[in-house]
mmCIF file of C-alpha atoms and ligand atoms in Angstrom:
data_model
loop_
_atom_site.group_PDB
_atom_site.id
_atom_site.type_symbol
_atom_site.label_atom_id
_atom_site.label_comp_id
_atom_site.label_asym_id
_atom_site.label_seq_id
_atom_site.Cartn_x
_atom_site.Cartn_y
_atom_site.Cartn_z
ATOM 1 C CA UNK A 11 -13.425 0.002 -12.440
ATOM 2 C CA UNK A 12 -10.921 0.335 -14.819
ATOM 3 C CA UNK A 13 -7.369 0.018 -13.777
ATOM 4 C CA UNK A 14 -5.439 3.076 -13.115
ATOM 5 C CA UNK A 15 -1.703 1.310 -12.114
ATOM 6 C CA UNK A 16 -1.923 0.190 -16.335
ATOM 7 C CA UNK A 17 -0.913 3.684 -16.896
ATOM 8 C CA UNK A 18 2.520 4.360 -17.939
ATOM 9 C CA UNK A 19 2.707 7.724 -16.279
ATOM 10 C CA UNK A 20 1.750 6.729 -13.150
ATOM 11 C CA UNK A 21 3.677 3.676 -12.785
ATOM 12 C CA UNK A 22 6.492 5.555 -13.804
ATOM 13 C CA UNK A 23 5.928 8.099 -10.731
ATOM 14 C CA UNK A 24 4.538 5.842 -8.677
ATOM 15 C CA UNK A 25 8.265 4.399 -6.771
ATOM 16 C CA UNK A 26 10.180 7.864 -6.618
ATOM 17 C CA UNK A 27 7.190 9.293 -4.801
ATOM 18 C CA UNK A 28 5.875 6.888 -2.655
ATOM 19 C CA UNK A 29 9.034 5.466 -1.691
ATOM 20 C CA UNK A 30 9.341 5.965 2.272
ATOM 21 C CA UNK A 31 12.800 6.784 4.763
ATOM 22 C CA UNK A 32 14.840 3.466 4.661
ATOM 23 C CA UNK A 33 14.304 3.612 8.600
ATOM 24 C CA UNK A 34 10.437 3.578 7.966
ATOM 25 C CA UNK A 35 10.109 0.971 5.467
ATOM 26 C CA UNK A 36 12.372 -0.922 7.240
ATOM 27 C CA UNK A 37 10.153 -0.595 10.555
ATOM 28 C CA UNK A 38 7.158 -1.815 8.269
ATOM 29 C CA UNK A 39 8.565 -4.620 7.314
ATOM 30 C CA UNK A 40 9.774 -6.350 10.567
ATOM 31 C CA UNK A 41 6.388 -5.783 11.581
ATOM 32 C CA UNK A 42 4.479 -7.574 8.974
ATOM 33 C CA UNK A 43 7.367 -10.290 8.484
ATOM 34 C CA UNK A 44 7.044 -10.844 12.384
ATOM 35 C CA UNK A 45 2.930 -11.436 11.466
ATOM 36 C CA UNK A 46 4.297 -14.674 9.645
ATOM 37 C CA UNK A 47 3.788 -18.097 11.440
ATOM 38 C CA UNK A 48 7.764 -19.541 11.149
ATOM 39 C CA UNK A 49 10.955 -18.293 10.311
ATOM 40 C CA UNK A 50 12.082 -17.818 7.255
ATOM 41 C CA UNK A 51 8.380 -17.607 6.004
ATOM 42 C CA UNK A 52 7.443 -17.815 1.797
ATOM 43 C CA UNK A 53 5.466 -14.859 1.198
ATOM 44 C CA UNK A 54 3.348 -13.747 -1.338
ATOM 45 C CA UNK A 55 2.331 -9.518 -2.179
ATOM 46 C CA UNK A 56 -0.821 -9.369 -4.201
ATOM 47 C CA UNK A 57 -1.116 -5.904 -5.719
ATOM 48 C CA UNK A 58 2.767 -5.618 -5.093
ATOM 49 C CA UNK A 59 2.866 -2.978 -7.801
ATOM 50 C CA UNK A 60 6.520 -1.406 -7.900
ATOM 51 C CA UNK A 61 8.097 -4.172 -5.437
ATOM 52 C CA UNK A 62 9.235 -2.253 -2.429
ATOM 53 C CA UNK A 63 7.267 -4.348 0.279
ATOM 54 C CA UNK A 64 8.969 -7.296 -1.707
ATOM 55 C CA UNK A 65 12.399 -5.941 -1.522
ATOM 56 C CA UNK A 66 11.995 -5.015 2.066
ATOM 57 C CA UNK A 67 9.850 -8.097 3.125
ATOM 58 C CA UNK A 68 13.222 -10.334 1.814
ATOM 59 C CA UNK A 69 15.793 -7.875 3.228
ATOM 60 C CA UNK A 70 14.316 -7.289 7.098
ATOM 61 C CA UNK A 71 11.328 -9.237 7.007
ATOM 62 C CA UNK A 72 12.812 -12.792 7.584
ATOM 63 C CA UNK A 73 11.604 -13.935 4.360
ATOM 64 C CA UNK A 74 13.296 -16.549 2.327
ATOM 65 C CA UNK A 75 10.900 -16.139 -0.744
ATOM 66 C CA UNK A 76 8.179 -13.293 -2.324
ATOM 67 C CA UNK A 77 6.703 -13.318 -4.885
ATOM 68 C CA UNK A 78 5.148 -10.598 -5.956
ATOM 69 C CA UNK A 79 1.733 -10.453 -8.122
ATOM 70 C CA UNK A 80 -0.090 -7.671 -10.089
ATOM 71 C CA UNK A 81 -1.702 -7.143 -12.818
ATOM 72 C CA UNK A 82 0.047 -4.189 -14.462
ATOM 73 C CA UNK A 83 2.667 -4.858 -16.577
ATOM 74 C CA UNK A 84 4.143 -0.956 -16.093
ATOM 75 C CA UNK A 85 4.212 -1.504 -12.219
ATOM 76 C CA UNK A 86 6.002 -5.147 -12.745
ATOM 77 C CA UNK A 87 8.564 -3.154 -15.082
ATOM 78 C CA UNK A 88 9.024 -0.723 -12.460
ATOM 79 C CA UNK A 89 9.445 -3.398 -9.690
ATOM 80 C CA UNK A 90 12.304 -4.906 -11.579
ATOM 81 C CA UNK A 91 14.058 -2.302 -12.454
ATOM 82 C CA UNK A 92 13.817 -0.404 -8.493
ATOM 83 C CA UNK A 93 13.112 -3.454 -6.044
ATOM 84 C CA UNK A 94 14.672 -6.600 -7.992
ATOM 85 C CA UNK A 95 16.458 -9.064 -5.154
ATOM 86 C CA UNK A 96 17.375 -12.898 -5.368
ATOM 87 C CA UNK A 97 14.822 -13.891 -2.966
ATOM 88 C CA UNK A 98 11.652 -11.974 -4.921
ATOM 89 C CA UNK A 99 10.142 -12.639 -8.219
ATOM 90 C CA UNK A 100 7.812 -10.657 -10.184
ATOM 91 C CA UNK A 101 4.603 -12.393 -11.965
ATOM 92 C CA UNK A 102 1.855 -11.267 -13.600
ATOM 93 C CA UNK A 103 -1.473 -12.092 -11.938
ATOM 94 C CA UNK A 104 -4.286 -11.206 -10.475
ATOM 95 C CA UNK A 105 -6.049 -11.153 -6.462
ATOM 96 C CA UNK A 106 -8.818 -13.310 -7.327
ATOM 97 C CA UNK A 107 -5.973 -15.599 -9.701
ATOM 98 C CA UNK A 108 -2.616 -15.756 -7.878
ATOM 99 C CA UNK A 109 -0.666 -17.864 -10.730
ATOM 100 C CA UNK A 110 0.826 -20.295 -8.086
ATOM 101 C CA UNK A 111 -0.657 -24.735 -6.935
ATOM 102 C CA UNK A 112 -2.187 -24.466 -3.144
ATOM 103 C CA UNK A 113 -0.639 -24.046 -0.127
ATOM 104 C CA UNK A 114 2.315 -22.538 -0.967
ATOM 105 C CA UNK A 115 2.630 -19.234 1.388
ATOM 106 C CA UNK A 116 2.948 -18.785 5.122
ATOM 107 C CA UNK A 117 1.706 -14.731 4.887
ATOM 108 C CA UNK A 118 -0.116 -12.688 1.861
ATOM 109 C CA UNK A 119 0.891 -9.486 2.055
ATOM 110 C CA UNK A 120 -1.768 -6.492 0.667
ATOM 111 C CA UNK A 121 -0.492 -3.271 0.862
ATOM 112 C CA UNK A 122 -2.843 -0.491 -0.598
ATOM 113 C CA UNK A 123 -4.343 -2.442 -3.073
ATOM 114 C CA UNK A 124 -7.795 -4.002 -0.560
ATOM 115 C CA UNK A 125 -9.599 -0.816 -1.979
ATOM 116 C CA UNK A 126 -8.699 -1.675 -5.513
ATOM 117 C CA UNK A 127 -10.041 -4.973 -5.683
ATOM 118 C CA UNK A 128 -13.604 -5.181 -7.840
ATOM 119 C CA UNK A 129 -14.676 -8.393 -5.266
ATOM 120 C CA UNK A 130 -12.901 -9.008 -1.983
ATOM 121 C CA UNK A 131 -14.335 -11.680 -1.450
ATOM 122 C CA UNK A 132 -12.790 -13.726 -4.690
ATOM 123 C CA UNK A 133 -9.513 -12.323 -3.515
ATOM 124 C CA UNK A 134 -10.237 -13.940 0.057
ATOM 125 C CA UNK A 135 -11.227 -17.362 -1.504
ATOM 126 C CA UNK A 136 -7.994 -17.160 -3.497
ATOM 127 C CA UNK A 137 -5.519 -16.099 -0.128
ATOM 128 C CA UNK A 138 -7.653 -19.292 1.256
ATOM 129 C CA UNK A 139 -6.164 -21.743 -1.597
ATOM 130 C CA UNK A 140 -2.544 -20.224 -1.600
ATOM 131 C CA UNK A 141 -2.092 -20.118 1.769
ATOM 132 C CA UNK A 142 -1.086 -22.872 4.150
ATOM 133 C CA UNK A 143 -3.173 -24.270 6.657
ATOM 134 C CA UNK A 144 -2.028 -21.887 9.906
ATOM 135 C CA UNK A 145 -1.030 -19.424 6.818
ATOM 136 C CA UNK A 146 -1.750 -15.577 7.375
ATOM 137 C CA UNK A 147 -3.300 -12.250 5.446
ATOM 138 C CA UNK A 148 -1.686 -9.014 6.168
ATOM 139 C CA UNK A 149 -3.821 -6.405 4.871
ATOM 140 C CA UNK A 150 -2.377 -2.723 4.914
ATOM 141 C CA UNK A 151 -4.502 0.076 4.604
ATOM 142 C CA UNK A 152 -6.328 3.408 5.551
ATOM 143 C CA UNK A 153 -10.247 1.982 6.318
ATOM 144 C CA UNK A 154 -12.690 4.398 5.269
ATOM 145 C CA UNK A 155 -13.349 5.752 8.985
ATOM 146 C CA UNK A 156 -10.091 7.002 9.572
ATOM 147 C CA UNK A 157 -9.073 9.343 6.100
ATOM 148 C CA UNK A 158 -6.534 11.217 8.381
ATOM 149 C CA UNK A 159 -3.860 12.066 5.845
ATOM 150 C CA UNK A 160 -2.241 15.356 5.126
ATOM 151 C CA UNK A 161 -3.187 15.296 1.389
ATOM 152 C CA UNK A 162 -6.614 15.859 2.734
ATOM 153 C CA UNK A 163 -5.645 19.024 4.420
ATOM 154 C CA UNK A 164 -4.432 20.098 0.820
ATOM 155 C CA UNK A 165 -6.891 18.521 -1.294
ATOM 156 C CA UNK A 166 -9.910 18.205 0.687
ATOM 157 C CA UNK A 167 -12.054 16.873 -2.119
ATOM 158 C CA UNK A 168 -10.224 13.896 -1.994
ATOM 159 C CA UNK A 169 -11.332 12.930 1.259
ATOM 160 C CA UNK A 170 -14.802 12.371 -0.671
ATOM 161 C CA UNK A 171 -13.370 10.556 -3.506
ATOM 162 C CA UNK A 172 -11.474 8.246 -1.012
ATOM 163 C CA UNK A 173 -15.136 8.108 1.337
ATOM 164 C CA UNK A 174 -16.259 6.300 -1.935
ATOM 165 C CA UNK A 175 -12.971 4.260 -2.666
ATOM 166 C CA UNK A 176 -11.968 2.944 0.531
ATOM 167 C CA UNK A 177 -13.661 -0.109 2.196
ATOM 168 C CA UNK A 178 -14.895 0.432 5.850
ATOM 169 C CA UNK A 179 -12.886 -1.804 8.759
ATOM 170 C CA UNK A 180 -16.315 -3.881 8.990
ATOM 171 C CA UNK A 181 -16.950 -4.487 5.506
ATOM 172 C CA UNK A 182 -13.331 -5.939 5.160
ATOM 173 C CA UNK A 183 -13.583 -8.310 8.109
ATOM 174 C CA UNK A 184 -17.323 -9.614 6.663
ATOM 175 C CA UNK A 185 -15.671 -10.803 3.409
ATOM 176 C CA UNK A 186 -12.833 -12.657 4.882
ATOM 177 C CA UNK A 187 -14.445 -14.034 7.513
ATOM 178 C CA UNK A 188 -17.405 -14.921 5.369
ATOM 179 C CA UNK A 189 -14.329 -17.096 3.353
ATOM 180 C CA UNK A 190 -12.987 -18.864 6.482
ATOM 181 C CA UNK A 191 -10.751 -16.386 8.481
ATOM 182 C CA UNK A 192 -10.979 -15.060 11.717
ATOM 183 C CA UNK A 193 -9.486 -12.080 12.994
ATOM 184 C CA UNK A 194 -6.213 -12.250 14.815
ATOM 185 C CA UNK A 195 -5.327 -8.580 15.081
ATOM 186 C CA UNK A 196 -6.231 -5.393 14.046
ATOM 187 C CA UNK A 197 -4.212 -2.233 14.904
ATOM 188 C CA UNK A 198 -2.375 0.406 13.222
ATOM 189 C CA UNK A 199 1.355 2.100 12.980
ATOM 190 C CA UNK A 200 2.447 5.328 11.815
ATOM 191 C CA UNK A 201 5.519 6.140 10.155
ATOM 192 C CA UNK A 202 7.482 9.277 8.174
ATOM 193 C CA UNK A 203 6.607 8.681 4.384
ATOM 194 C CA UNK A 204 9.161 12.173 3.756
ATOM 195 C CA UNK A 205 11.553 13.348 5.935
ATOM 196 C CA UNK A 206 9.997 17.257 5.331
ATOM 197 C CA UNK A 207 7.714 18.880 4.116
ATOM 198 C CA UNK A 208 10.045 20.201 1.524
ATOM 199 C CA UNK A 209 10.022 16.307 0.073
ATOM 200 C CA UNK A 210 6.137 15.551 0.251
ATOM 201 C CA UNK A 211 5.830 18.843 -1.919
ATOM 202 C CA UNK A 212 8.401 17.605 -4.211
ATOM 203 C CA UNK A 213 6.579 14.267 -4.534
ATOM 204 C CA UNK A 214 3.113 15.455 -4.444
ATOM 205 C CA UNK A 215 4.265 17.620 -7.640
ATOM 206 C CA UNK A 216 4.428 14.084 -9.833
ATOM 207 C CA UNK A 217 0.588 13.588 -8.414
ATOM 208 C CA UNK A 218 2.122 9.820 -7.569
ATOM 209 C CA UNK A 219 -0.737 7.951 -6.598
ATOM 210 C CA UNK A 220 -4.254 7.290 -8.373
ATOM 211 C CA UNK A 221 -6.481 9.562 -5.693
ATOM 212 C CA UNK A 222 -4.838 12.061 -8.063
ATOM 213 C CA UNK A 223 -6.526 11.120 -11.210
ATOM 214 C CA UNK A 224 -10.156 12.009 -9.196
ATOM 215 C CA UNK A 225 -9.180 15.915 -9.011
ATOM 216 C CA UNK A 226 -9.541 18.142 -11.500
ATOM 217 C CA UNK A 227 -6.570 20.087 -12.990
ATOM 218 C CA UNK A 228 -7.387 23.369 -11.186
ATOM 219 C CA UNK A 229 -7.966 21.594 -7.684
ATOM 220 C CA UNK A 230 -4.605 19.737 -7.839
ATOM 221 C CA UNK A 231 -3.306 23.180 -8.535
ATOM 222 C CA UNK A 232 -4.855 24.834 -6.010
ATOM 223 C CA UNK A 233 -4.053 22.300 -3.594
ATOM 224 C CA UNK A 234 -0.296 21.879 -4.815
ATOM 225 C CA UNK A 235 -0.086 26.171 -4.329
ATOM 226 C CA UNK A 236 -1.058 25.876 -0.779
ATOM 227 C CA UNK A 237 1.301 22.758 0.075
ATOM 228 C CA UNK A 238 4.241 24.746 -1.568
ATOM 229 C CA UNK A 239 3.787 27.962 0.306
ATOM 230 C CA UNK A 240 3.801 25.755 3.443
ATOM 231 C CA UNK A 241 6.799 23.613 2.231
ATOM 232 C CA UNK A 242 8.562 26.897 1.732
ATOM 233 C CA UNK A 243 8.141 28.071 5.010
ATOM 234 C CA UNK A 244 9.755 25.275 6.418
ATOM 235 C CA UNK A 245 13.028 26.148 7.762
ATOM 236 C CA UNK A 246 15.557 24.252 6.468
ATOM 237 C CA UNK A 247 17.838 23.402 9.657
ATOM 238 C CA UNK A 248 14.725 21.885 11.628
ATOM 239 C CA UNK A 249 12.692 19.889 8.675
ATOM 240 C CA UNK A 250 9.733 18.181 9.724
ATOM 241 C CA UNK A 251 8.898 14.376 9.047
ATOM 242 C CA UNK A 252 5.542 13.969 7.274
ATOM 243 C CA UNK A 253 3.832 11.066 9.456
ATOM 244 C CA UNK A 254 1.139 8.920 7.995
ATOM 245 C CA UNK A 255 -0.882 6.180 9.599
ATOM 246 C CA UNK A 256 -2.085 2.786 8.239
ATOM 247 C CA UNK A 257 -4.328 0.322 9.684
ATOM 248 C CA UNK A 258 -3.168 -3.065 9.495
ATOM 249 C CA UNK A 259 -5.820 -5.907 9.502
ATOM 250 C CA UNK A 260 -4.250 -9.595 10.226
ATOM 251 C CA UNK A 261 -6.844 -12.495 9.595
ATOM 252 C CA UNK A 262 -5.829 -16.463 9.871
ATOM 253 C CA UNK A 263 -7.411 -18.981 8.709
ATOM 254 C CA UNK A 264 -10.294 -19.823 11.226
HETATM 255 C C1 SAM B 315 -1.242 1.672 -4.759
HETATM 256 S S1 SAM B 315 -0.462 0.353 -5.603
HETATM 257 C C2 SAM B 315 0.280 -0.509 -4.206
HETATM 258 C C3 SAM B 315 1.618 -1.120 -4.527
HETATM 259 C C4 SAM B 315 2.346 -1.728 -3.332
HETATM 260 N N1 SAM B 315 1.589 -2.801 -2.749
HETATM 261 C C5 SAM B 315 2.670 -0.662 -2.307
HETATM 262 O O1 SAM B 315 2.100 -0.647 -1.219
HETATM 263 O O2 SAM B 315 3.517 0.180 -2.619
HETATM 264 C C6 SAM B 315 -1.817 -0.700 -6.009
HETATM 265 C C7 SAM B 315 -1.425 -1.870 -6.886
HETATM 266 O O3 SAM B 315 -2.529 -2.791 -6.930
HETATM 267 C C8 SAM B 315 -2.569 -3.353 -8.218
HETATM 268 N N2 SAM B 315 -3.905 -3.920 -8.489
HETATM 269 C C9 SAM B 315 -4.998 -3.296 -8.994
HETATM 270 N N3 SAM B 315 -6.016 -4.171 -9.128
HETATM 271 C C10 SAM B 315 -5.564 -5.368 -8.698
HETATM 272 C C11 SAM B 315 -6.131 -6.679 -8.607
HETATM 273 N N4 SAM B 315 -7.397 -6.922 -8.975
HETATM 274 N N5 SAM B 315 -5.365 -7.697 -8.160
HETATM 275 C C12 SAM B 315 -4.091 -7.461 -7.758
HETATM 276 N N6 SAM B 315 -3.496 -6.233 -7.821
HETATM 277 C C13 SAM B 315 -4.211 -5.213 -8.280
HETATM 278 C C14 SAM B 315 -2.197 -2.194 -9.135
HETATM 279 O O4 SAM B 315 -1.757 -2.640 -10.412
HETATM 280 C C15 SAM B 315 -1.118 -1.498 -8.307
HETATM 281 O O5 SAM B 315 0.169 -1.935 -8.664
#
């Protein structure tokens, strides 16, 4: 699979439109912060693309260091120049070769990036190595079984694409446990990624995320038409929040 998040176009779009209500991201990250085993917690985000977990993970998620790791030199670029913060730093790496000695981190953070990995189970040997002993995975994402988003209402053929992309719940709990973890939660939150539909159509027009790139033109523009007749129907005194749910899988070691 070749990597899409090396592309200077989508890197560039990829902050301004996936970037969430500070409420929400806020929210997110007291929840996976609180995942960590002791205060103050060193955390590490593999696949931390544009940095916003980072930033928030350091603001309101009790941690005194994260580093951040990915492999795309646009995304890193981005990350500094939207989400840098004294307590995070940026490095190039990769899941399977996290450029840091062993057990260093209390929680590993991966936050849409489980279906981009070519072997899961390399990245879950890794997490093993950089993590301490009673150490922690976070692993944030939408499992196969559950495609529920509203881009699939507009774009239905990316529900197929993403059938193909996204791991199933199972098949992500066989490779980490099959590297020494055991399962200590799994659940799932929802939160407003736009505060109307107004904003998601606004977003969705700089096609920020790599599903995108598995549409052709004329179904993104189909798809965009319908979302902007809805968006304009929205009345502007009573905007609706767009909602989206993630699963959130939390493994220590066993
Ligand atoms: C959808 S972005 C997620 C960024 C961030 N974690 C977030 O939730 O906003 C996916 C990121 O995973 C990175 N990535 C792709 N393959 C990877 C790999 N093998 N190891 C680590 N990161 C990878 C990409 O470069 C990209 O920045």
């Amino acid at each position: 699979m070749g990597r899409v998040y090396d592309d200077v176009r989508l890197a560039g779009a990829y902050q301004v439109g996936n970037e969430m209500p500070a409420g929400a991201l806020r929210v997110w990250a007291e929840v996976i912060g609180g995942f960590a085993p002791r205060p103050a917690p060193v955390v590490v985000e593999i696949g931390a693309g544009t940095g916003m977990f980072c930033a928030a993970l350091a603001e309101w998620g009790r941690a005194s260091l994260v580093v951040g790791v990915d492999p795309s030199v646009a995304m890193l670029g981005e990350a500094v120049r939207y989400n840098a913060h004294p307590r995070v730093r940026y490095v190039g790496g990769c899941a399977d070769a996290v450029p840091t000695r062993e057990g260093l981190f209390d929680l590993a953070l991966l936050s849409r990036v489980v279906h981009h990995l070519p072997d899961r189970r390399a990245c879950a040997r890794e997490l093993a190595r950089v993590l301490r002993p009673d150490g922690v995975v976070v692993i944030r994402t939408t499992f196969r079984e559950r495609l529920d988003a509203l881009v699939y209402h507009y774009w239905p053929r990316l529900r197929d694409s993403d059938e193909q992309r996204f791991p199933g719940r199972e098949e992500v709990v066989a490779d980490f446990t099959a590297c020494g973890f055991a399962v200590r939660e799994i659940g799932s939150l929802v939160q407003p990624v736009t505060a109307s539909l107004r904003e998601f159509h606004a977003r969705m027009t700089t096609r920020p995320q790599s599903k995108f790139t598995h549409l052709t033109a004329a179904e993104y523009d189909e798809g965009l038409r319908r979302l902007a007749i809805d968006a304009a129907a929205e009345p502007e005194d009573t905007p609706r929040p767009v909602p989206e749910r993630y699963d959130i899988a939390v493994f220590a070691r066993a």
